[in-house]
Tab-separated table of C-alpha atoms in Angstrom:
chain	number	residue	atom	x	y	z
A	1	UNK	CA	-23.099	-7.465	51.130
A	2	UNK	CA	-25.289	-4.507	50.830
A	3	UNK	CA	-28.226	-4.664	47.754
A	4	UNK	CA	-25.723	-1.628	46.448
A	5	UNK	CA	-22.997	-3.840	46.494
A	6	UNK	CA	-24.582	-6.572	44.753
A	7	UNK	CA	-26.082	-4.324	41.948
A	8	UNK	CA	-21.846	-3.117	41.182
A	9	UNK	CA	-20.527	-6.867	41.296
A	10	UNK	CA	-23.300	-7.408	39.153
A	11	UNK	CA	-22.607	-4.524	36.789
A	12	UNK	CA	-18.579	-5.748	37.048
A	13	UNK	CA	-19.270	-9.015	36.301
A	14	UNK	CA	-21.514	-8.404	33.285
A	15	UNK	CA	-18.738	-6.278	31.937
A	16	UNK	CA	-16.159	-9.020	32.519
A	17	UNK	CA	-18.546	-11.506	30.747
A	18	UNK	CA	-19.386	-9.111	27.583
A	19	UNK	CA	-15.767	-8.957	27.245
A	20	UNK	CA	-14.398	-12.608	27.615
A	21	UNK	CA	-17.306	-13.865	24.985
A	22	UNK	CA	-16.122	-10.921	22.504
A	23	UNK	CA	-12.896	-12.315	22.345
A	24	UNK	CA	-13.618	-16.102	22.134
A	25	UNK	CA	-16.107	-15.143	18.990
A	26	UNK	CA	-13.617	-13.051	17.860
A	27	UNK	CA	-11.007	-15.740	17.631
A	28	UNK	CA	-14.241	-18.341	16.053
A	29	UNK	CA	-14.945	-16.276	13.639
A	30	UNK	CA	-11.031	-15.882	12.721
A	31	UNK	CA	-11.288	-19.838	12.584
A	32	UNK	CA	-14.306	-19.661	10.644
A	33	UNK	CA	-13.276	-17.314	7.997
A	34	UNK	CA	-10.090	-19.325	7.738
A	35	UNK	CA	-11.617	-22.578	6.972
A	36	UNK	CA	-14.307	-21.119	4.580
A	37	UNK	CA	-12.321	-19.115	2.661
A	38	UNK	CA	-11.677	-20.675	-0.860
A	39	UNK	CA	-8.821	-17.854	-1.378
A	40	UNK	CA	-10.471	-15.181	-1.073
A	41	UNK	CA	-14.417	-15.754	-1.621
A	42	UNK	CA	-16.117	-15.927	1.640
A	43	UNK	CA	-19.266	-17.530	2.267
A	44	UNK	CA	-22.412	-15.622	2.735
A	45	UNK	CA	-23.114	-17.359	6.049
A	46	UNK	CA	-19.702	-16.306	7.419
A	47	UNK	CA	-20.106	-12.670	6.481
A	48	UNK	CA	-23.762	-12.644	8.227
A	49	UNK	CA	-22.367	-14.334	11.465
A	50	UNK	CA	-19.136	-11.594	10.581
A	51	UNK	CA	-21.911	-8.563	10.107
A	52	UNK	CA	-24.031	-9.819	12.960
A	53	UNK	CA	-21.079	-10.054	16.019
A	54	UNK	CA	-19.050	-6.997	14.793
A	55	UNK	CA	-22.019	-4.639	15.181
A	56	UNK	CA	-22.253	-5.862	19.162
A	57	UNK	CA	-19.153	-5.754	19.403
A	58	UNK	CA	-18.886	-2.380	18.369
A	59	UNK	CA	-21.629	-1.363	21.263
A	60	UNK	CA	-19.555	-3.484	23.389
A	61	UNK	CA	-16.464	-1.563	23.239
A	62	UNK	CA	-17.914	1.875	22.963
A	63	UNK	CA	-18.664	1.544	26.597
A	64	UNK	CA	-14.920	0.552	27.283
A	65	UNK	CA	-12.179	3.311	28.026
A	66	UNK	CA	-11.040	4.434	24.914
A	67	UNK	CA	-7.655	3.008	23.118
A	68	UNK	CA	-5.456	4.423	20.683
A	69	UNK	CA	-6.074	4.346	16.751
A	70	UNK	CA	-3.368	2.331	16.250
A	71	UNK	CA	-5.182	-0.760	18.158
A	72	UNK	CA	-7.106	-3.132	15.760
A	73	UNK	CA	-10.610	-3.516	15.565
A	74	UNK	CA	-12.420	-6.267	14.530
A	75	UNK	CA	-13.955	-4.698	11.253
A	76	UNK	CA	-17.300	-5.644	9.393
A	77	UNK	CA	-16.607	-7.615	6.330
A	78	UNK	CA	-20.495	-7.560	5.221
A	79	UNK	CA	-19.580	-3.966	4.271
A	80	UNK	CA	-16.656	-4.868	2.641
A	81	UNK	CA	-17.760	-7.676	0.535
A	82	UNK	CA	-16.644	-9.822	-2.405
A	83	UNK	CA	-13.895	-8.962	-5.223
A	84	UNK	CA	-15.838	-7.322	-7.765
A	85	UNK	CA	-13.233	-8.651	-10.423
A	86	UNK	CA	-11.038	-11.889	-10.009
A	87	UNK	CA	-10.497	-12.306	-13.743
A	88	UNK	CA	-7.081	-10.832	-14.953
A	89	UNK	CA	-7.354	-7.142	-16.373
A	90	UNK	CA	-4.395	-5.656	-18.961
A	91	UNK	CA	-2.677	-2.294	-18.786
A	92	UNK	CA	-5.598	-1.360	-21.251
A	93	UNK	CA	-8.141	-1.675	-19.386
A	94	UNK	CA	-7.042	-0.520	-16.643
A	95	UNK	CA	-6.438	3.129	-18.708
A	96	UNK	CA	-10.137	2.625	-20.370
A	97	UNK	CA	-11.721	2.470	-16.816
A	98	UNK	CA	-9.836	5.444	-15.225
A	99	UNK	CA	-10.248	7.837	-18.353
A	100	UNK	CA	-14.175	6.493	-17.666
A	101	UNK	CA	-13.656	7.455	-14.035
A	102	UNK	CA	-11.936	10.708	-14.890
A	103	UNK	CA	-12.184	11.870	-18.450
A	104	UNK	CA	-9.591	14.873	-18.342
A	105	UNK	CA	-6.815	12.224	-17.476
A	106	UNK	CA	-3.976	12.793	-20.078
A	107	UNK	CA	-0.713	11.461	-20.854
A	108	UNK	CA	1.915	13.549	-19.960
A	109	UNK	CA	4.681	11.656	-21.238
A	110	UNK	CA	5.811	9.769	-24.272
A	111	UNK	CA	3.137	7.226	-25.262
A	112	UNK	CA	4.390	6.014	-29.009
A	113	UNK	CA	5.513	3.112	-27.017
A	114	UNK	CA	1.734	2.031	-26.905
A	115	UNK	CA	0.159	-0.552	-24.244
A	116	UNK	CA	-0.725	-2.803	-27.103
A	117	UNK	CA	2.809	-3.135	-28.229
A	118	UNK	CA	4.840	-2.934	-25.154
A	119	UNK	CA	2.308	-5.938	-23.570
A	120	UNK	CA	3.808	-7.582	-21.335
A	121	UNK	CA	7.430	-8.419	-21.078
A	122	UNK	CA	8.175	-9.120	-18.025
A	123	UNK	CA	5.845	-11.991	-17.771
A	124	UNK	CA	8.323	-14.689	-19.003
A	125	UNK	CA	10.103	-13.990	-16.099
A	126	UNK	CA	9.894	-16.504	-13.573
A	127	UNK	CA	6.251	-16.914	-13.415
A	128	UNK	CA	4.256	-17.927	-16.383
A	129	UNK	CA	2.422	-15.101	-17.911
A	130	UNK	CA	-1.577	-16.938	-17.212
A	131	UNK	CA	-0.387	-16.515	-13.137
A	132	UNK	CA	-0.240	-13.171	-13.527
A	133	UNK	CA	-3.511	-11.741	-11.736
A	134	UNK	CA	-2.003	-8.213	-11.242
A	135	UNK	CA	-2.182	-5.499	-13.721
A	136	UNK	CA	0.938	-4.297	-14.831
A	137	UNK	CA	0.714	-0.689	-13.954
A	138	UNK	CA	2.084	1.489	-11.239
A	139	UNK	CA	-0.153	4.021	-9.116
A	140	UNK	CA	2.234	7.044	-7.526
A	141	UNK	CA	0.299	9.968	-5.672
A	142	UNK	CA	0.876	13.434	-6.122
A	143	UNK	CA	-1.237	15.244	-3.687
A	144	UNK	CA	-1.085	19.162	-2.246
A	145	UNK	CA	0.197	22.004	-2.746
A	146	UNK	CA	3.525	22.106	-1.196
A	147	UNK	CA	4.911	19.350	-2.654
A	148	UNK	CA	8.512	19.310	-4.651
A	149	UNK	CA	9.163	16.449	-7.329
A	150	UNK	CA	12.484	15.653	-6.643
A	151	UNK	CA	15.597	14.196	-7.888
A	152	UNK	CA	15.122	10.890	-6.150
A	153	UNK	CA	11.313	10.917	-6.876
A	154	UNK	CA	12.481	11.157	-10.335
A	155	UNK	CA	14.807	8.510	-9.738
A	156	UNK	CA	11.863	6.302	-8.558
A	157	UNK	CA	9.695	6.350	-12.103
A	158	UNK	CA	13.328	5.676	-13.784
A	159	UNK	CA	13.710	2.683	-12.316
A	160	UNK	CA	10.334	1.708	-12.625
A	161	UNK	CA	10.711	2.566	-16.282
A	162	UNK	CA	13.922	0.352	-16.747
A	163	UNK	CA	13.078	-2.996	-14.442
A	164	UNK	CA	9.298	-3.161	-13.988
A	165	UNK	CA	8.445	-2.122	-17.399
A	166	UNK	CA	5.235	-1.177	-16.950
A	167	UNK	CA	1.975	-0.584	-19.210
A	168	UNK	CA	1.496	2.587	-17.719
A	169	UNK	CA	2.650	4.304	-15.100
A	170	UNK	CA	-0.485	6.583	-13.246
A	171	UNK	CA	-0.129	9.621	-11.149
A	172	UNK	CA	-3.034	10.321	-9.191
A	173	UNK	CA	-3.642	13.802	-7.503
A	174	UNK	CA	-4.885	17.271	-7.753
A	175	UNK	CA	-1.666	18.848	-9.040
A	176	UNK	CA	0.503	17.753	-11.614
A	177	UNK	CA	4.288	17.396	-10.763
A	178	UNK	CA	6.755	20.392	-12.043
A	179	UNK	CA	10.239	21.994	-12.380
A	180	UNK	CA	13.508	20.351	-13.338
A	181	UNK	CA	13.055	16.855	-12.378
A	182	UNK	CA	10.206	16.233	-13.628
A	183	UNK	CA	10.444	17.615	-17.230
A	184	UNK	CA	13.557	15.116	-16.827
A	185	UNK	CA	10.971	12.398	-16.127
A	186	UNK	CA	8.798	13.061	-18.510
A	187	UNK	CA	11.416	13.068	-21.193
A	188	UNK	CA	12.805	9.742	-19.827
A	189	UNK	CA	9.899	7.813	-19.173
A	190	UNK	CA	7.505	6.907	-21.159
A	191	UNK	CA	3.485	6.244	-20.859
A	192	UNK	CA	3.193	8.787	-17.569
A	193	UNK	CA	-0.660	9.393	-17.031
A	194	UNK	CA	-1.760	12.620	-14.828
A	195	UNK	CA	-5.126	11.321	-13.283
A	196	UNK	CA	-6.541	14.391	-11.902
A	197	UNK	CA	-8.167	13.233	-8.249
A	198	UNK	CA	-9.563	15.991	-5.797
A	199	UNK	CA	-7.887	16.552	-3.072
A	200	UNK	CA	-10.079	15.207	0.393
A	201	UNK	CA	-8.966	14.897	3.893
A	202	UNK	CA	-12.162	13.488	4.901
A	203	UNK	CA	-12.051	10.228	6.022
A	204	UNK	CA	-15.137	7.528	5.094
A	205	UNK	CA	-16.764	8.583	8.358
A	206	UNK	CA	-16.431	11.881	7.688
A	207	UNK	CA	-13.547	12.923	10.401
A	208	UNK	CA	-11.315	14.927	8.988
A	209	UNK	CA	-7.746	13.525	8.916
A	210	UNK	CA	-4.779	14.121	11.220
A	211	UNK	CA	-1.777	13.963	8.767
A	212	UNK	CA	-1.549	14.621	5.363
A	213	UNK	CA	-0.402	11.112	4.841
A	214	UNK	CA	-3.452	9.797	5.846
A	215	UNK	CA	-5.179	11.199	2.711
A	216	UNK	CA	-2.506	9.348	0.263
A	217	UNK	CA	-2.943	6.044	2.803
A	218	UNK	CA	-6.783	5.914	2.558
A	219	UNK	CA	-6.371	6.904	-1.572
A	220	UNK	CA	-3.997	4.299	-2.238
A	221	UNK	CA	-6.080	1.393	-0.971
A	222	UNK	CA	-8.825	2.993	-2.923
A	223	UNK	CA	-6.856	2.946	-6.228
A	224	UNK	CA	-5.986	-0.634	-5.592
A	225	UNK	CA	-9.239	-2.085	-5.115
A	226	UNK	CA	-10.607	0.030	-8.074
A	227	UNK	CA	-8.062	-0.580	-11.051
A	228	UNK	CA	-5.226	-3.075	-9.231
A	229	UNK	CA	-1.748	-2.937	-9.956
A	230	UNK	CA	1.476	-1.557	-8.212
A	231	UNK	CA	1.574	1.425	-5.641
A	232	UNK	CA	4.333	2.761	-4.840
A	233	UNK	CA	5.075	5.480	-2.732
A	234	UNK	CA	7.584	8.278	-4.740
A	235	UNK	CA	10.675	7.392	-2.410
A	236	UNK	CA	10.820	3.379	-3.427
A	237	UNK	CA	13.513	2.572	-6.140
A	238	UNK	CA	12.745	-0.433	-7.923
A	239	UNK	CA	15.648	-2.946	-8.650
A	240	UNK	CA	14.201	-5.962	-10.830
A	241	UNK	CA	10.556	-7.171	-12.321
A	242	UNK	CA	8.204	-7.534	-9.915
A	243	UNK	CA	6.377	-10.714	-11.983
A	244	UNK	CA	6.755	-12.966	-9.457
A	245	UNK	CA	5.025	-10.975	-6.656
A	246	UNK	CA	2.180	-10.397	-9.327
A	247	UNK	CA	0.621	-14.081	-9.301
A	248	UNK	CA	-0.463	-13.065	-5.262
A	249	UNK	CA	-3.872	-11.886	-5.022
A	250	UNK	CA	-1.824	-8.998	-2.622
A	251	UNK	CA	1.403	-8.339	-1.079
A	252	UNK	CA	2.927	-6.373	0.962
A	253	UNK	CA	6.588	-5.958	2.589
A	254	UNK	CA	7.347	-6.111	5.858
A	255	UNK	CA	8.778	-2.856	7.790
A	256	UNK	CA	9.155	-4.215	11.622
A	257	UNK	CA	8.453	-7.295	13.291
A	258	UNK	CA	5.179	-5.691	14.569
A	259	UNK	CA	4.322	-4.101	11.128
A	260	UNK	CA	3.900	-3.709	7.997
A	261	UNK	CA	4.492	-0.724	5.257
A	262	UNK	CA	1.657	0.388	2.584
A	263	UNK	CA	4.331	2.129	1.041
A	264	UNK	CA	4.936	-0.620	-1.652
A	265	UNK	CA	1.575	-2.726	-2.553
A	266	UNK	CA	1.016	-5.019	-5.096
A	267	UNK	CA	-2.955	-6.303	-5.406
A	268	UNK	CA	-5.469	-7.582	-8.026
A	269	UNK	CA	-8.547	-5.234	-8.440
A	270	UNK	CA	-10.760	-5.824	-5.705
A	271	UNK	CA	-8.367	-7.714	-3.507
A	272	UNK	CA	-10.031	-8.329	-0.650
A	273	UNK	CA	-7.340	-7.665	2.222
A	274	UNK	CA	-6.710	-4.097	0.286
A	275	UNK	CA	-10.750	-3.634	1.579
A	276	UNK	CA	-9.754	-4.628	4.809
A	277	UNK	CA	-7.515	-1.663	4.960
A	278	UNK	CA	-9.736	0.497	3.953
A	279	UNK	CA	-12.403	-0.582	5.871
A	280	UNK	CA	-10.533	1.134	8.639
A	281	UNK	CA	-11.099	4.623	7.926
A	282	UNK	CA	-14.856	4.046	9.119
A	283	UNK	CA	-13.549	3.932	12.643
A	284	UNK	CA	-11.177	7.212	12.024
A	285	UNK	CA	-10.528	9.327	15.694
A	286	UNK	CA	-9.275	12.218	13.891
A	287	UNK	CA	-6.873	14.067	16.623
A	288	UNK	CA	-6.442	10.301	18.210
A	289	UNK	CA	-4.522	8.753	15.126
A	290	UNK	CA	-0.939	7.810	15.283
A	291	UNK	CA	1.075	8.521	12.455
A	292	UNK	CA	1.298	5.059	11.446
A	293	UNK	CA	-1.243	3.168	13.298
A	294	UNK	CA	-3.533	2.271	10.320
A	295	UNK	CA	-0.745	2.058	7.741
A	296	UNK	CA	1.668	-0.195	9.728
A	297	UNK	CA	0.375	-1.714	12.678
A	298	UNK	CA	-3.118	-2.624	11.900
A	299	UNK	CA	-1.984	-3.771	8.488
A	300	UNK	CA	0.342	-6.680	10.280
A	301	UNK	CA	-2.475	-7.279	12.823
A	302	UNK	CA	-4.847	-8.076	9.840
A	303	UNK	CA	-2.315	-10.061	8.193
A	304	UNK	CA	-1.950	-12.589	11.165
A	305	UNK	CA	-5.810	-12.790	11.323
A	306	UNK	CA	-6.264	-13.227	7.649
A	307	UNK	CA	-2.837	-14.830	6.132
A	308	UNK	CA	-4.575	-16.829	3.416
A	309	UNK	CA	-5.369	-12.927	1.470
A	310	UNK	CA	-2.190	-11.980	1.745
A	311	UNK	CA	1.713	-12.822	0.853
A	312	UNK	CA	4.058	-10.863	3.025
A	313	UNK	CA	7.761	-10.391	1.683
A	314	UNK	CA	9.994	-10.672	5.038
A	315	UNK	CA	13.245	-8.632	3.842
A	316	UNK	CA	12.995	-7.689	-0.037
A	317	UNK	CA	10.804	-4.709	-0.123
A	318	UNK	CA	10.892	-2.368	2.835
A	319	UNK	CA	14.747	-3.285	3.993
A	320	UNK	CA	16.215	-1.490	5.187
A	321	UNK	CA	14.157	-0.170	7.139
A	322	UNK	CA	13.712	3.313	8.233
A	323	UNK	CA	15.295	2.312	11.603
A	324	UNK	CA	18.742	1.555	9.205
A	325	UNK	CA	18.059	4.401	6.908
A	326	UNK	CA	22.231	5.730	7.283
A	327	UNK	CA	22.525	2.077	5.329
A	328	UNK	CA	21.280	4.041	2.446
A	329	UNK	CA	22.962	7.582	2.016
A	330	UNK	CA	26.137	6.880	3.711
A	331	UNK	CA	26.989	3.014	4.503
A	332	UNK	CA	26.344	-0.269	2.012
A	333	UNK	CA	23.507	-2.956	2.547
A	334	UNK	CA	23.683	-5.824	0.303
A	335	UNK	CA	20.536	-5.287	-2.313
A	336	UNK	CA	20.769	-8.120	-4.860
A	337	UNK	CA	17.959	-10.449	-3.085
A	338	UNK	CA	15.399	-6.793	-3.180
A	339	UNK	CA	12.841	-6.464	-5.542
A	340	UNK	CA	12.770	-2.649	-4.259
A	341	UNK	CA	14.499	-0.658	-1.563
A	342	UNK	CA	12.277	2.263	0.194
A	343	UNK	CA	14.263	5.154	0.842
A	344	UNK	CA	12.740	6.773	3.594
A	345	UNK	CA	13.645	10.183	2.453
A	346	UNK	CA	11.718	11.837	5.305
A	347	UNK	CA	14.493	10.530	8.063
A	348	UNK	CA	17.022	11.720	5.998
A	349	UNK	CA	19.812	14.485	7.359
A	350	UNK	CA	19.164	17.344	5.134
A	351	UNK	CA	22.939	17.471	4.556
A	352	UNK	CA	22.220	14.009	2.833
A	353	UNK	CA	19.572	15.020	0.474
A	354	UNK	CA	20.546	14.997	-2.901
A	355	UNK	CA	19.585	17.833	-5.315
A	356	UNK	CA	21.579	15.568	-8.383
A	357	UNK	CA	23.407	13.105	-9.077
A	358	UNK	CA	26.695	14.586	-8.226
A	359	UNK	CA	26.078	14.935	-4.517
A	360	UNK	CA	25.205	11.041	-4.008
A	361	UNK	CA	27.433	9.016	-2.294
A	362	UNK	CA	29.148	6.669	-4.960
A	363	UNK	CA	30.095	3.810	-2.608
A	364	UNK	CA	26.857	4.088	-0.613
A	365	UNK	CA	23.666	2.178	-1.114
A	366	UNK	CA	21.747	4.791	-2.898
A	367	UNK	CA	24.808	5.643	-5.506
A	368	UNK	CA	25.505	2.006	-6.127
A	369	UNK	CA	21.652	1.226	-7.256
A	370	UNK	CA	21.681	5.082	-8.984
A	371	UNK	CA	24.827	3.612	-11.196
A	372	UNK	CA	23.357	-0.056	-11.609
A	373	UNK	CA	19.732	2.245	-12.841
A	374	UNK	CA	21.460	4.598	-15.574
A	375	UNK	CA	23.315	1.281	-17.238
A	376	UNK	CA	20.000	-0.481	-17.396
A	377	UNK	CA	18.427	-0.002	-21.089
A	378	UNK	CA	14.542	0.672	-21.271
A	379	UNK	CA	12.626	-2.267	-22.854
A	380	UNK	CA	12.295	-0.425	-26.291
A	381	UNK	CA	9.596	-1.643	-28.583
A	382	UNK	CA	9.180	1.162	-31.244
């Protein structure tokens, strides 16, 4: 063997090495984490050793051929930190911080029924009300210009109105919702905040972001970790309380058996696996991203390394799944264990779409919850 020879097994072999010991501390510091996690406080030692091997890593990989965005990367938890809040926050609050955050929010709907006399009532239900770390609230976005509020959107706050009952229910986005469904909403549900939030397609490292979807994506993990509470995207009806998903630090439903939706979230402020997420979007490849890569895949792939921040509802949230969607519109799937069903509207025939009531389905999935919606009374506390 030639000295040129030796220098490229050399080289090879160096590679081979770099990447063997990446993975084996990869899967010690998973180990690590796991057993010095009290919940969800790490220790300061863990996050140094976290800080220290993810930024080699990092070099490390660079010098590998590329992947997709949709493959997870070990991300730097020093950057990420600890919950800035553990302590349980009310509906009030929640409203006092974002008018602090963005004075020219305003209610846009009814508010007699006021957060301090609406409280809490869902929290007798099943869980007792001092296990309740989540706000209750619900976060929708409402970003762009081209957007249409729709009949089911409408649907959506409804049945948040009737079965979560929230505090307050916060729309987030640059334009404020019109036409004929929602002045509907706005009559019908009560305590609707418009918080106005620019418009950005920039990610955190300052790529500018593929899809339009992205922008809601990165803003609802942002919204959680600030204020906590419920996200939901404007497509999800809900069917009961969600109280008993509230005493989890965060959840999230499952979508496949390889990932998991951000379409439905439920978190504490500052939940740490809702800064995981985001922590993503430092490592955005602009044209690279998959549609779905860092709301679906990489969310499951941090849920198997981190399982102890997060509970993961198997079937009632995000089932059907989009795969099944013709369940919805046009065939029957058997609801009663769902705390929500997502809708998928975007796989949706057009022919399917509903402009009203009239044109749903009555036997089908959709018309069955629309009917079981419309007989369920608001919680009325005047």
């Amino acid at each position: 063997m030639n000295t040129k020879d030796k220098c490229w097994f050399l080289r090879r072999l160096i590679t081979k090495w770099k990447t063997i010991t990446a993975v084996l501390a990869s899967l010690s510091i998973s180990l690590l984490l796991y057993r010095s996690v009290s919940m969800e406080r790490f220790t300061d030692a863990s996050l140094r050793l976290v800080s220290s091997f993810s930024s080699s890593f990092s070099s490390s990989s660079s010098s590998s051929s590329s992947s997709s965005a949709s493959v997870f990367r070990l991300f730097d938890l020093s950057s990420v930190g600890e919950e800035s809040d553990i302590r349980r926050i009310t509906g009030n609050e929640v409203l006092r911080m974002i008018r602090a955050d963005y004075p020219t929010t305003v209610a846009v709907s009814n508010t007699i029924c006021t957060l301090s006399k609406r409280g809490e009532p869902n929290d007798t239900e099943a869980v007792e009300s001092s296990d309740l770390i989540v706000p209750n609230v619900v976060h929708y976005t409402f970003m762009g210009s081209d957007l249409n509020f729709t009949f089911l959107n409408y649907l959506s706050y409804l049945s948040v109105e009737r079965f979560i009952q929230p505090d307050a229910i916060f729309v987030h986005g640059d334009t404020v919702p019109a036409g004929k469904w929602w002045n509907t909403t706005v009559r019908m549900v009560r305590n609707i905040y418009h918080v106005p939030r620019p418009y950005s397609n920039t990610s955190s490292n300052g790529v500018l972001m593929k899809f339009p979807a992205h922008v809601t994506d990165y803003a609802r993990a942002e919204i959680l970790i600030r204020y906590g509470g419920i996200y939901l995207d404007a497509d999800v009806l809900s069917l009961k309380s969600f109280a008993p998903l509230r005493k989890f630090p965060m959840t999230i439903g499952r979508e496949t058996k390889d990932g998991l939706c951000n379409g439905i979230m439920i978190a504490r402020r500052g939940a740490l696996f809702v800064r995981l997420i985001l922590e993503q979007y430092r490592s955005y490849e602009g044209e690279a991203e998959s549609w779905a890569g860092k709301s679906v895949f990489n969310i499951h792939t941090l849920a198997r390394l981190y399982p102890h921040l997060v509970h993961v509802e198997e079937s009632s949230l995000n089932k059907p799944n989009w795969m099944e969607v013709q369940q919805l519109y046009e065939g029957f799937r058997d609801t009663s264990r769902n705390y929500a069903v997502h809708l998928w509207v975007r796989r949706w025939p057009k022919q399917w779409l509903p402009s009203g009531p009239t044109d749903l389905k009555k036997s089908a999935t959709v018309g069955r919850i629309y009917s079981m919606i419309m007989v369920k009374k608001s919680n009325n506390c005047l």
